[in-house]
Each structure stands twice: as C-alpha cells, then as structure tokens.
Amino acid sequence: MQGIIDSHAHICGAQLYPRWEEVVAGAKTAGIEKIMIVCTELSEAERAIRMAERDPMFDVACAFYPNDLLKVAEDDFVRLESLVRKPQVKAVGEIGMDYYPYEEMVPADIQKEAFIRQIRMANEVDKPVLIHMRLATDDTRRYMKENLKVPGIMHCYSGGAEAMQDFLDMGMYISFSGNITFELDDESTQRAVKEVPLDRILVETDAPSLTPAPMQGKENEPRYITYVIEHICRVRNMKREELIRAVNENYRRLMKE
C-alpha cells in the first residue's frame, strides 16, 4: 500500500525540532512516506534544507507568515529569494492574510504588500504557493486572482464550500487538517470536505498545531494524520486506500514529482 503524505508540518520549528528524530520515527511507524516541512523563519528553512538533502522523505516550503511580518526586514526578503531557488524547496509558503483579532495585529496593508511580493516570488521561480487564510477569505481571494500565476495549496482549508470553487478555478488544491475532526458544527467546511474533487484533495497535520480528535491535549505530530484521513473517509464514504492514493497523486502532480 502507498504511504501517506503530510503536506504541511512545522517539524523544524521551536516546538518540534528538539525532538524531530522521534517525531519522524513516529511518522514512519504510522505509514507516512513524505512530509512537507513548512518553515516560517529563515533558520528553520536552513535546517529543513539540510534534512531534505540527506533524506528524500522531506520536501521544504519557506516564506514569511503574515503574523510575523513586523519582525521581517528587507535583508530577510533578499535571503528568502535565494532560499526559494534551492531544489529542496518545493513551494513558497505559508503566505497569506490573517484578520484574527490578535493582541498585536499586523496591519492589513503590510500583510497585503508582503503577500503579493511573495506570490510574485513564487511566480518567478515557478513553484506552488501554500496559502494561509484566516477570517480573510475575500481579500485573500482577490489578491490571488490579481497576482497569482502558479497553482498551490489552500492550507488548513476553512474558507467554506461557497468560496472553494473560486480557489479551484485558480488551480489550487484544498488541504484539510485536524480541525475538521473537532469543528463538526462548521457545516460549510464539512461540506467542502465532502464536495472537493478527488483530484484536488490533500491532507496535512499543521503539526504541532490543530491536534485532531481524539488526541487533543497532546502536541500534534505527523503521525496523527491518520485521524484526518479517517474523518474524510467517513464524510465521503470512501475507502482509506482510495483517499491515500488520490492524495499522493495530487501532491506529486502539484510538486512536479
């Protein structure tokens, strides 16, 4: 049987990196054959690139997360432009818009400028984007329509079934994570799980965040992706092997593997 692909995990971040070998061993035991290591800081990306050089199990994505932009300098963008050209870096992300009312919010105009800049970076290197979208569906969709020329992944999708077709029309793939296992009253997202075309669906953990039910209370890891897969299979009334096969084909098509 094919192995599982986790299309989004932060295993080089501060929380998981100190025990990354244990995390990866657990992932392999759970049947995971590939992990996209998503990096929101340059030091994380450099770690992940070294790991990917040694082990083809790992792909890398790197970019600046919208909520971190106040600490990103111009020199950091220059370094990022160099990193995204490396062959181990398969995607630019996660990038996007986030309007959640944090205690310290990044102004929307700064988010917009960085989002468009990084979209254009992805266009230039012809690599997919990983899109972060939180309470910002309309603006995210508009800036993508106006600027995006490459396909990508709507990470941890929660934009609802109504907006999904617009993202599909832009060449995006729809990725689901642990929130679908506990946000059961979110009818629009659950409908998206059911209705997304099989040739555009992906799965992820977003580890160490969004630990799926019934493992909540524990730090999330790639090995818990099995709960996401089981939930999707229940909602879509399909076999586990069929979903895993589709996810693998979709991921490899998108990443040109």
mmCIF file of C-alpha atoms in Angstrom:
data_model
loop_
_atom_site.group_PDB
_atom_site.id
_atom_site.type_symbol
_atom_site.label_atom_id
_atom_site.label_comp_id
_atom_site.label_asym_id
_atom_site.label_seq_id
_atom_site.Cartn_x
_atom_site.Cartn_y
_atom_site.Cartn_z
ATOM 1 C CA MET A 1 0.000 0.000 0.000
ATOM 2 C CA GLN A 2 1.158 3.548 -0.701
ATOM 3 C CA GLY A 3 2.500 5.635 2.132
ATOM 4 C CA ILE A 4 0.818 8.791 3.385
ATOM 5 C CA ILE A 5 1.908 12.346 2.514
ATOM 6 C CA ASP A 6 1.595 15.077 5.145
ATOM 7 C CA SER A 7 1.533 18.226 3.039
ATOM 8 C CA HIS A 8 2.107 20.683 5.903
ATOM 9 C CA ALA A 9 4.030 20.197 9.153
ATOM 10 C CA HIS A 10 6.287 22.547 11.116
ATOM 11 C CA ILE A 11 8.797 19.987 12.357
ATOM 12 C CA CYS A 12 11.738 22.412 12.205
ATOM 13 C CA GLY A 13 10.016 24.975 14.413
ATOM 14 C CA ALA A 14 10.875 25.679 18.036
ATOM 15 C CA GLN A 15 8.330 23.209 19.434
ATOM 16 C CA LEU A 16 9.097 20.047 17.462
ATOM 17 C CA TYR A 17 12.677 20.438 16.267
ATOM 18 C CA PRO A 18 14.296 19.498 19.614
ATOM 19 C CA ARG A 19 12.789 16.010 19.177
ATOM 20 C CA TRP A 20 12.443 15.854 15.407
ATOM 21 C CA GLU A 21 14.038 12.413 15.134
ATOM 22 C CA GLU A 22 11.411 10.962 17.497
ATOM 23 C CA VAL A 23 8.661 12.761 15.567
ATOM 24 C CA VAL A 24 9.889 11.390 12.234
ATOM 25 C CA ALA A 25 10.213 7.869 13.645
ATOM 26 C CA GLY A 26 6.586 8.066 14.817
ATOM 27 C CA ALA A 27 5.536 9.299 11.386
ATOM 28 C CA LYS A 28 7.229 6.383 9.651
ATOM 29 C CA THR A 29 5.569 3.930 12.023
ATOM 30 C CA ALA A 30 2.185 5.458 11.094
ATOM 31 C CA GLY A 31 2.878 4.868 7.405
ATOM 32 C CA ILE A 32 3.950 8.360 6.360
ATOM 33 C CA GLU A 33 6.370 8.370 3.440
ATOM 34 C CA LYS A 34 6.742 12.125 2.857
ATOM 35 C CA ILE A 35 6.444 15.317 4.900
ATOM 36 C CA MET A 36 6.394 18.844 3.571
ATOM 37 C CA ILE A 37 8.364 20.773 6.204
ATOM 38 C CA VAL A 38 6.900 24.266 6.289
ATOM 39 C CA CYS A 39 9.225 26.975 7.597
ATOM 40 C CA THR A 40 8.210 30.466 8.676
ATOM 41 C CA GLU A 41 11.722 31.585 9.659
ATOM 42 C CA LEU A 42 14.936 31.518 7.650
ATOM 43 C CA SER A 43 16.808 29.480 10.281
ATOM 44 C CA GLU A 44 14.061 26.830 10.110
ATOM 45 C CA ALA A 45 14.368 26.719 6.328
ATOM 46 C CA GLU A 46 18.115 26.202 6.503
ATOM 47 C CA ARG A 47 17.620 23.295 8.929
ATOM 48 C CA ALA A 48 14.924 21.754 6.743
ATOM 49 C CA ILE A 49 17.016 22.067 3.577
ATOM 50 C CA ARG A 50 19.858 20.171 5.270
ATOM 51 C CA MET A 51 17.401 17.432 6.282
ATOM 52 C CA ALA A 52 15.979 17.235 2.750
ATOM 53 C CA GLU A 53 19.483 16.971 1.291
ATOM 54 C CA ARG A 54 20.019 13.831 3.368
ATOM 55 C CA ASP A 55 16.578 12.217 3.142
ATOM 56 C CA PRO A 56 14.087 12.332 0.217
ATOM 57 C CA MET A 57 11.278 11.841 2.737
ATOM 58 C CA PHE A 58 11.353 15.609 3.229
ATOM 59 C CA ASP A 59 10.257 18.449 0.996
ATOM 60 C CA VAL A 60 10.600 22.057 2.117
ATOM 61 C CA ALA A 61 8.440 25.161 1.866
ATOM 62 C CA CYS A 62 9.526 28.519 3.221
ATOM 63 C CA ALA A 63 8.216 32.082 3.358
ATOM 64 C CA PHE A 64 7.076 34.685 5.867
ATOM 65 C CA TYR A 65 3.881 34.041 7.821
ATOM 66 C CA PRO A 66 1.532 37.054 7.876
ATOM 67 C CA ASN A 67 1.570 37.379 11.665
ATOM 68 C CA ASP A 68 5.395 37.570 11.759
ATOM 69 C CA LEU A 69 5.854 40.402 9.283
ATOM 70 C CA LEU A 70 6.617 43.127 11.832
ATOM 71 C CA LYS A 71 9.925 41.398 12.607
ATOM 72 C CA VAL A 72 10.904 40.768 8.970
ATOM 73 C CA ALA A 73 13.496 43.111 7.456
ATOM 74 C CA GLU A 74 14.343 43.821 3.823
ATOM 75 C CA ASP A 75 17.508 41.723 4.127
ATOM 76 C CA ASP A 76 15.307 38.792 5.148
ATOM 77 C CA PHE A 77 13.357 39.030 1.899
ATOM 78 C CA VAL A 78 16.633 39.010 -0.030
ATOM 79 C CA ARG A 79 17.704 35.827 1.781
ATOM 80 C CA LEU A 80 14.304 34.253 1.174
ATOM 81 C CA GLU A 81 14.583 34.936 -2.556
ATOM 82 C CA SER A 82 17.820 32.931 -2.540
ATOM 83 C CA LEU A 83 16.403 30.049 -0.486
ATOM 84 C CA VAL A 84 13.285 29.514 -2.611
ATOM 85 C CA ARG A 85 15.520 28.795 -5.612
ATOM 86 C CA LYS A 86 17.099 25.766 -3.936
ATOM 87 C CA PRO A 87 15.917 22.424 -5.358
ATOM 88 C CA GLN A 88 14.904 21.089 -1.931
ATOM 89 C CA VAL A 89 12.406 23.967 -1.596
ATOM 90 C CA LYS A 90 9.343 22.769 -3.464
ATOM 91 C CA ALA A 91 6.921 25.562 -2.541
ATOM 92 C CA VAL A 92 6.671 29.143 -1.280
ATOM 93 C CA GLY A 93 4.701 29.341 1.921
ATOM 94 C CA GLU A 94 2.966 29.666 4.047
ATOM 95 C CA ILE A 95 1.885 33.097 2.895
ATOM 96 C CA GLY A 96 -1.460 34.827 3.083
ATOM 97 C CA MET A 97 -3.799 37.051 5.032
ATOM 98 C CA ASP A 98 -4.917 36.777 8.660
ATOM 99 C CA TYR A 99 -7.519 39.058 10.242
ATOM 100 C CA TYR A 100 -7.906 37.228 13.541
ATOM 101 C CA PRO A 101 -8.007 39.821 16.384
ATOM 102 C CA TYR A 102 -4.656 39.008 17.971
ATOM 103 C CA GLU A 103 -3.334 41.193 20.775
ATOM 104 C CA GLU A 104 -0.793 42.578 18.295
ATOM 105 C CA MET A 105 -2.163 42.560 14.766
ATOM 106 C CA VAL A 106 -0.106 43.135 11.649
ATOM 107 C CA PRO A 107 -1.788 45.964 9.703
ATOM 108 C CA ALA A 108 -3.692 44.772 6.649
ATOM 109 C CA ASP A 109 -1.667 46.936 4.257
ATOM 110 C CA ILE A 110 1.601 45.371 5.437
ATOM 111 C CA GLN A 111 0.101 41.893 5.080
ATOM 112 C CA LYS A 112 -1.113 42.712 1.574
ATOM 113 C CA GLU A 113 2.260 44.045 0.422
ATOM 114 C CA ALA A 114 4.159 41.000 1.719
ATOM 115 C CA PHE A 115 1.559 38.569 0.372
ATOM 116 C CA ILE A 116 1.733 39.982 -3.143
ATOM 117 C CA ARG A 117 5.523 40.211 -3.021
ATOM 118 C CA GLN A 118 5.812 36.541 -2.097
ATOM 119 C CA ILE A 119 3.202 35.495 -4.684
ATOM 120 C CA ARG A 120 5.335 37.197 -7.324
ATOM 121 C CA MET A 121 8.400 35.421 -5.953
ATOM 122 C CA ALA A 122 6.623 32.093 -6.441
ATOM 123 C CA ASN A 123 5.595 33.121 -9.948
ATOM 124 C CA GLU A 124 9.213 33.931 -10.778
ATOM 125 C CA VAL A 125 10.619 30.585 -9.604
ATOM 126 C CA ASP A 126 7.557 28.685 -10.902
ATOM 127 C CA LYS A 127 6.833 26.911 -7.621
ATOM 128 C CA PRO A 128 3.470 26.380 -5.879
ATOM 129 C CA VAL A 129 2.258 28.549 -3.026
ATOM 130 C CA LEU A 130 0.913 27.449 0.351
ATOM 131 C CA ILE A 131 -1.870 29.823 1.374
ATOM 132 C CA HIS A 132 -2.726 30.763 4.953
ATOM 133 C CA MET A 133 -6.187 32.332 5.173
ATOM 134 C CA ARG A 134 -7.902 33.189 8.443
ATOM 135 C CA LEU A 135 -11.021 35.356 8.565
ATOM 136 C CA ALA A 136 -9.795 36.954 5.329
ATOM 137 C CA THR A 137 -11.420 34.980 2.529
ATOM 138 C CA ASP A 138 -12.470 37.928 0.365
ATOM 139 C CA ASP A 139 -9.132 39.769 0.417
ATOM 140 C CA THR A 140 -7.082 36.584 0.062
ATOM 141 C CA ARG A 141 -9.135 35.530 -2.931
ATOM 142 C CA ARG A 142 -8.901 38.982 -4.564
ATOM 143 C CA TYR A 143 -5.121 39.330 -4.190
ATOM 144 C CA MET A 144 -4.639 35.812 -5.541
ATOM 145 C CA LYS A 145 -6.854 36.467 -8.566
ATOM 146 C CA GLU A 146 -4.972 39.667 -9.336
ATOM 147 C CA ASN A 147 -1.431 38.300 -8.949
ATOM 148 C CA LEU A 148 -1.110 34.516 -8.828
ATOM 149 C CA LYS A 149 0.213 32.632 -11.871
ATOM 150 C CA VAL A 150 1.115 29.305 -10.246
ATOM 151 C CA PRO A 151 -1.024 26.635 -8.545
ATOM 152 C CA GLY A 152 -0.804 25.811 -4.866
ATOM 153 C CA ILE A 153 -2.452 24.609 -1.687
ATOM 154 C CA MET A 154 -5.152 26.209 0.428
ATOM 155 C CA HIS A 155 -3.613 25.105 3.712
ATOM 156 C CA CYS A 156 -5.894 24.013 6.561
ATOM 157 C CA TYR A 157 -8.867 24.984 4.461
ATOM 158 C CA SER A 158 -11.696 26.721 6.280
ATOM 159 C CA GLY A 159 -12.995 29.070 3.596
ATOM 160 C CA GLY A 160 -16.230 27.171 3.209
ATOM 161 C CA ALA A 161 -17.803 25.310 0.338
ATOM 162 C CA GLU A 162 -19.129 28.505 -1.248
ATOM 163 C CA ALA A 163 -15.666 30.022 -1.869
ATOM 164 C CA MET A 164 -13.977 26.743 -2.738
ATOM 165 C CA GLN A 165 -14.812 26.792 -6.437
ATOM 166 C CA ASP A 166 -13.035 30.121 -6.888
ATOM 167 C CA PHE A 167 -9.854 28.639 -5.427
ATOM 168 C CA LEU A 168 -10.200 25.515 -7.552
ATOM 169 C CA ASP A 169 -10.584 27.704 -10.638
ATOM 170 C CA MET A 170 -7.246 29.326 -9.755
ATOM 171 C CA GLY A 171 -5.570 25.917 -9.813
ATOM 172 C CA MET A 172 -5.475 25.473 -6.063
ATOM 173 C CA TYR A 173 -5.623 22.201 -4.153
ATOM 174 C CA ILE A 174 -7.657 22.000 -0.936
ATOM 175 C CA SER A 175 -5.902 20.599 2.130
ATOM 176 C CA PHE A 176 -7.644 19.542 5.339
ATOM 177 C CA SER A 177 -6.150 19.220 8.800
ATOM 178 C CA GLY A 178 -7.181 18.229 12.320
ATOM 179 C CA ASN A 179 -9.749 20.995 12.770
ATOM 180 C CA ILE A 180 -12.234 19.075 10.605
ATOM 181 C CA THR A 181 -12.311 16.351 13.282
ATOM 182 C CA PHE A 182 -13.479 18.660 16.071
ATOM 183 C CA GLU A 183 -15.203 21.599 14.333
ATOM 184 C CA LEU A 184 -18.142 19.395 13.452
ATOM 185 C CA ASP A 185 -20.657 22.263 13.595
ATOM 186 C CA ASP A 186 -18.827 24.109 10.812
ATOM 187 C CA GLU A 187 -21.245 22.896 8.164
ATOM 188 C CA SER A 188 -19.652 24.800 5.287
ATOM 189 C CA THR A 189 -16.187 23.336 5.853
ATOM 190 C CA GLN A 190 -17.614 19.849 6.366
ATOM 191 C CA ARG A 191 -19.444 20.292 3.078
ATOM 192 C CA ALA A 192 -16.150 21.286 1.425
ATOM 193 C CA VAL A 193 -14.622 18.053 2.741
ATOM 194 C CA LYS A 194 -17.409 16.135 1.056
ATOM 195 C CA GLU A 195 -17.549 18.081 -2.205
ATOM 196 C CA VAL A 196 -13.942 18.927 -3.125
ATOM 197 C CA PRO A 197 -12.998 16.994 -6.284
ATOM 198 C CA LEU A 198 -10.953 13.904 -5.510
ATOM 199 C CA ASP A 199 -8.177 15.091 -7.831
ATOM 200 C CA ARG A 200 -7.698 18.266 -5.736
ATOM 201 C CA ILE A 201 -7.762 16.983 -2.159
ATOM 202 C CA LEU A 202 -4.743 16.895 0.185
ATOM 203 C CA VAL A 203 -4.268 16.129 3.877
ATOM 204 C CA GLU A 204 -1.992 17.670 6.485
ATOM 205 C CA THR A 205 -1.404 17.989 10.196
ATOM 206 C CA ASP A 206 -0.083 21.554 10.609
ATOM 207 C CA ALA A 207 1.883 19.979 13.456
ATOM 208 C CA PRO A 208 2.357 21.000 16.231
ATOM 209 C CA SER A 209 -0.989 22.841 15.943
ATOM 210 C CA LEU A 210 -4.554 21.571 15.423
ATOM 211 C CA THR A 211 -4.230 18.196 17.110
ATOM 212 C CA PRO A 212 -7.131 16.095 15.815
ATOM 213 C CA ALA A 213 -9.745 14.405 17.952
ATOM 214 C CA PRO A 214 -9.342 12.177 19.892
ATOM 215 C CA MET A 215 -5.709 13.206 20.579
ATOM 216 C CA GLN A 216 -6.465 16.777 21.674
ATOM 217 C CA GLY A 217 -4.433 17.848 24.671
ATOM 218 C CA LYS A 218 -1.292 16.390 23.097
ATOM 219 C CA GLU A 219 1.191 18.190 20.880
ATOM 220 C CA ASN A 220 0.279 17.429 17.283
ATOM 221 C CA GLU A 221 2.620 15.302 15.158
ATOM 222 C CA PRO A 222 2.526 13.992 11.584
ATOM 223 C CA ARG A 223 1.599 10.512 12.866
ATOM 224 C CA TYR A 224 -1.817 11.835 13.896
ATOM 225 C CA ILE A 225 -2.726 12.483 10.266
ATOM 226 C CA THR A 226 -4.481 9.111 10.301
ATOM 227 C CA TYR A 227 -7.382 10.724 12.220
ATOM 228 C CA VAL A 228 -7.789 13.347 9.493
ATOM 229 C CA ILE A 229 -7.827 10.622 6.846
ATOM 230 C CA GLU A 230 -10.384 8.567 8.778
ATOM 231 C CA HIS A 231 -12.693 11.566 9.145
ATOM 232 C CA ILE A 232 -12.556 12.408 5.436
ATOM 233 C CA CYS A 233 -13.276 8.786 4.550
ATOM 234 C CA ARG A 234 -16.349 8.776 6.795
ATOM 235 C CA VAL A 235 -17.676 12.037 5.365
ATOM 236 C CA ARG A 236 -17.071 10.966 1.755
ATOM 237 C CA ASN A 237 -17.969 7.291 2.312
ATOM 238 C CA MET A 238 -14.782 6.077 0.676
ATOM 239 C CA LYS A 239 -12.002 3.629 1.430
ATOM 240 C CA ARG A 240 -8.802 4.720 3.137
ATOM 241 C CA GLU A 241 -6.613 3.289 0.376
ATOM 242 C CA GLU A 242 -8.540 5.215 -2.277
ATOM 243 C CA LEU A 243 -8.064 8.519 -0.455
ATOM 244 C CA ILE A 244 -4.357 7.939 0.186
ATOM 245 C CA ARG A 245 -3.801 7.047 -3.457
ATOM 246 C CA ALA A 246 -5.578 10.210 -4.618
ATOM 247 C CA VAL A 247 -3.684 12.408 -2.155
ATOM 248 C CA ASN A 248 -0.350 11.002 -3.307
ATOM 249 C CA GLU A 249 -1.174 11.510 -6.979
ATOM 250 C CA ASN A 250 -2.368 15.058 -6.297
ATOM 251 C CA TYR A 251 0.680 16.045 -4.265
ATOM 252 C CA ARG A 252 3.163 14.633 -6.759
ATOM 253 C CA ARG A 253 1.366 16.279 -9.671
ATOM 254 C CA LEU A 254 1.413 19.644 -7.933
ATOM 255 C CA MET A 255 5.078 19.356 -6.929
ATOM 256 C CA LYS A 256 6.056 18.060 -10.385
ATOM 257 C CA GLU A 257 7.494 14.848 -8.986
#
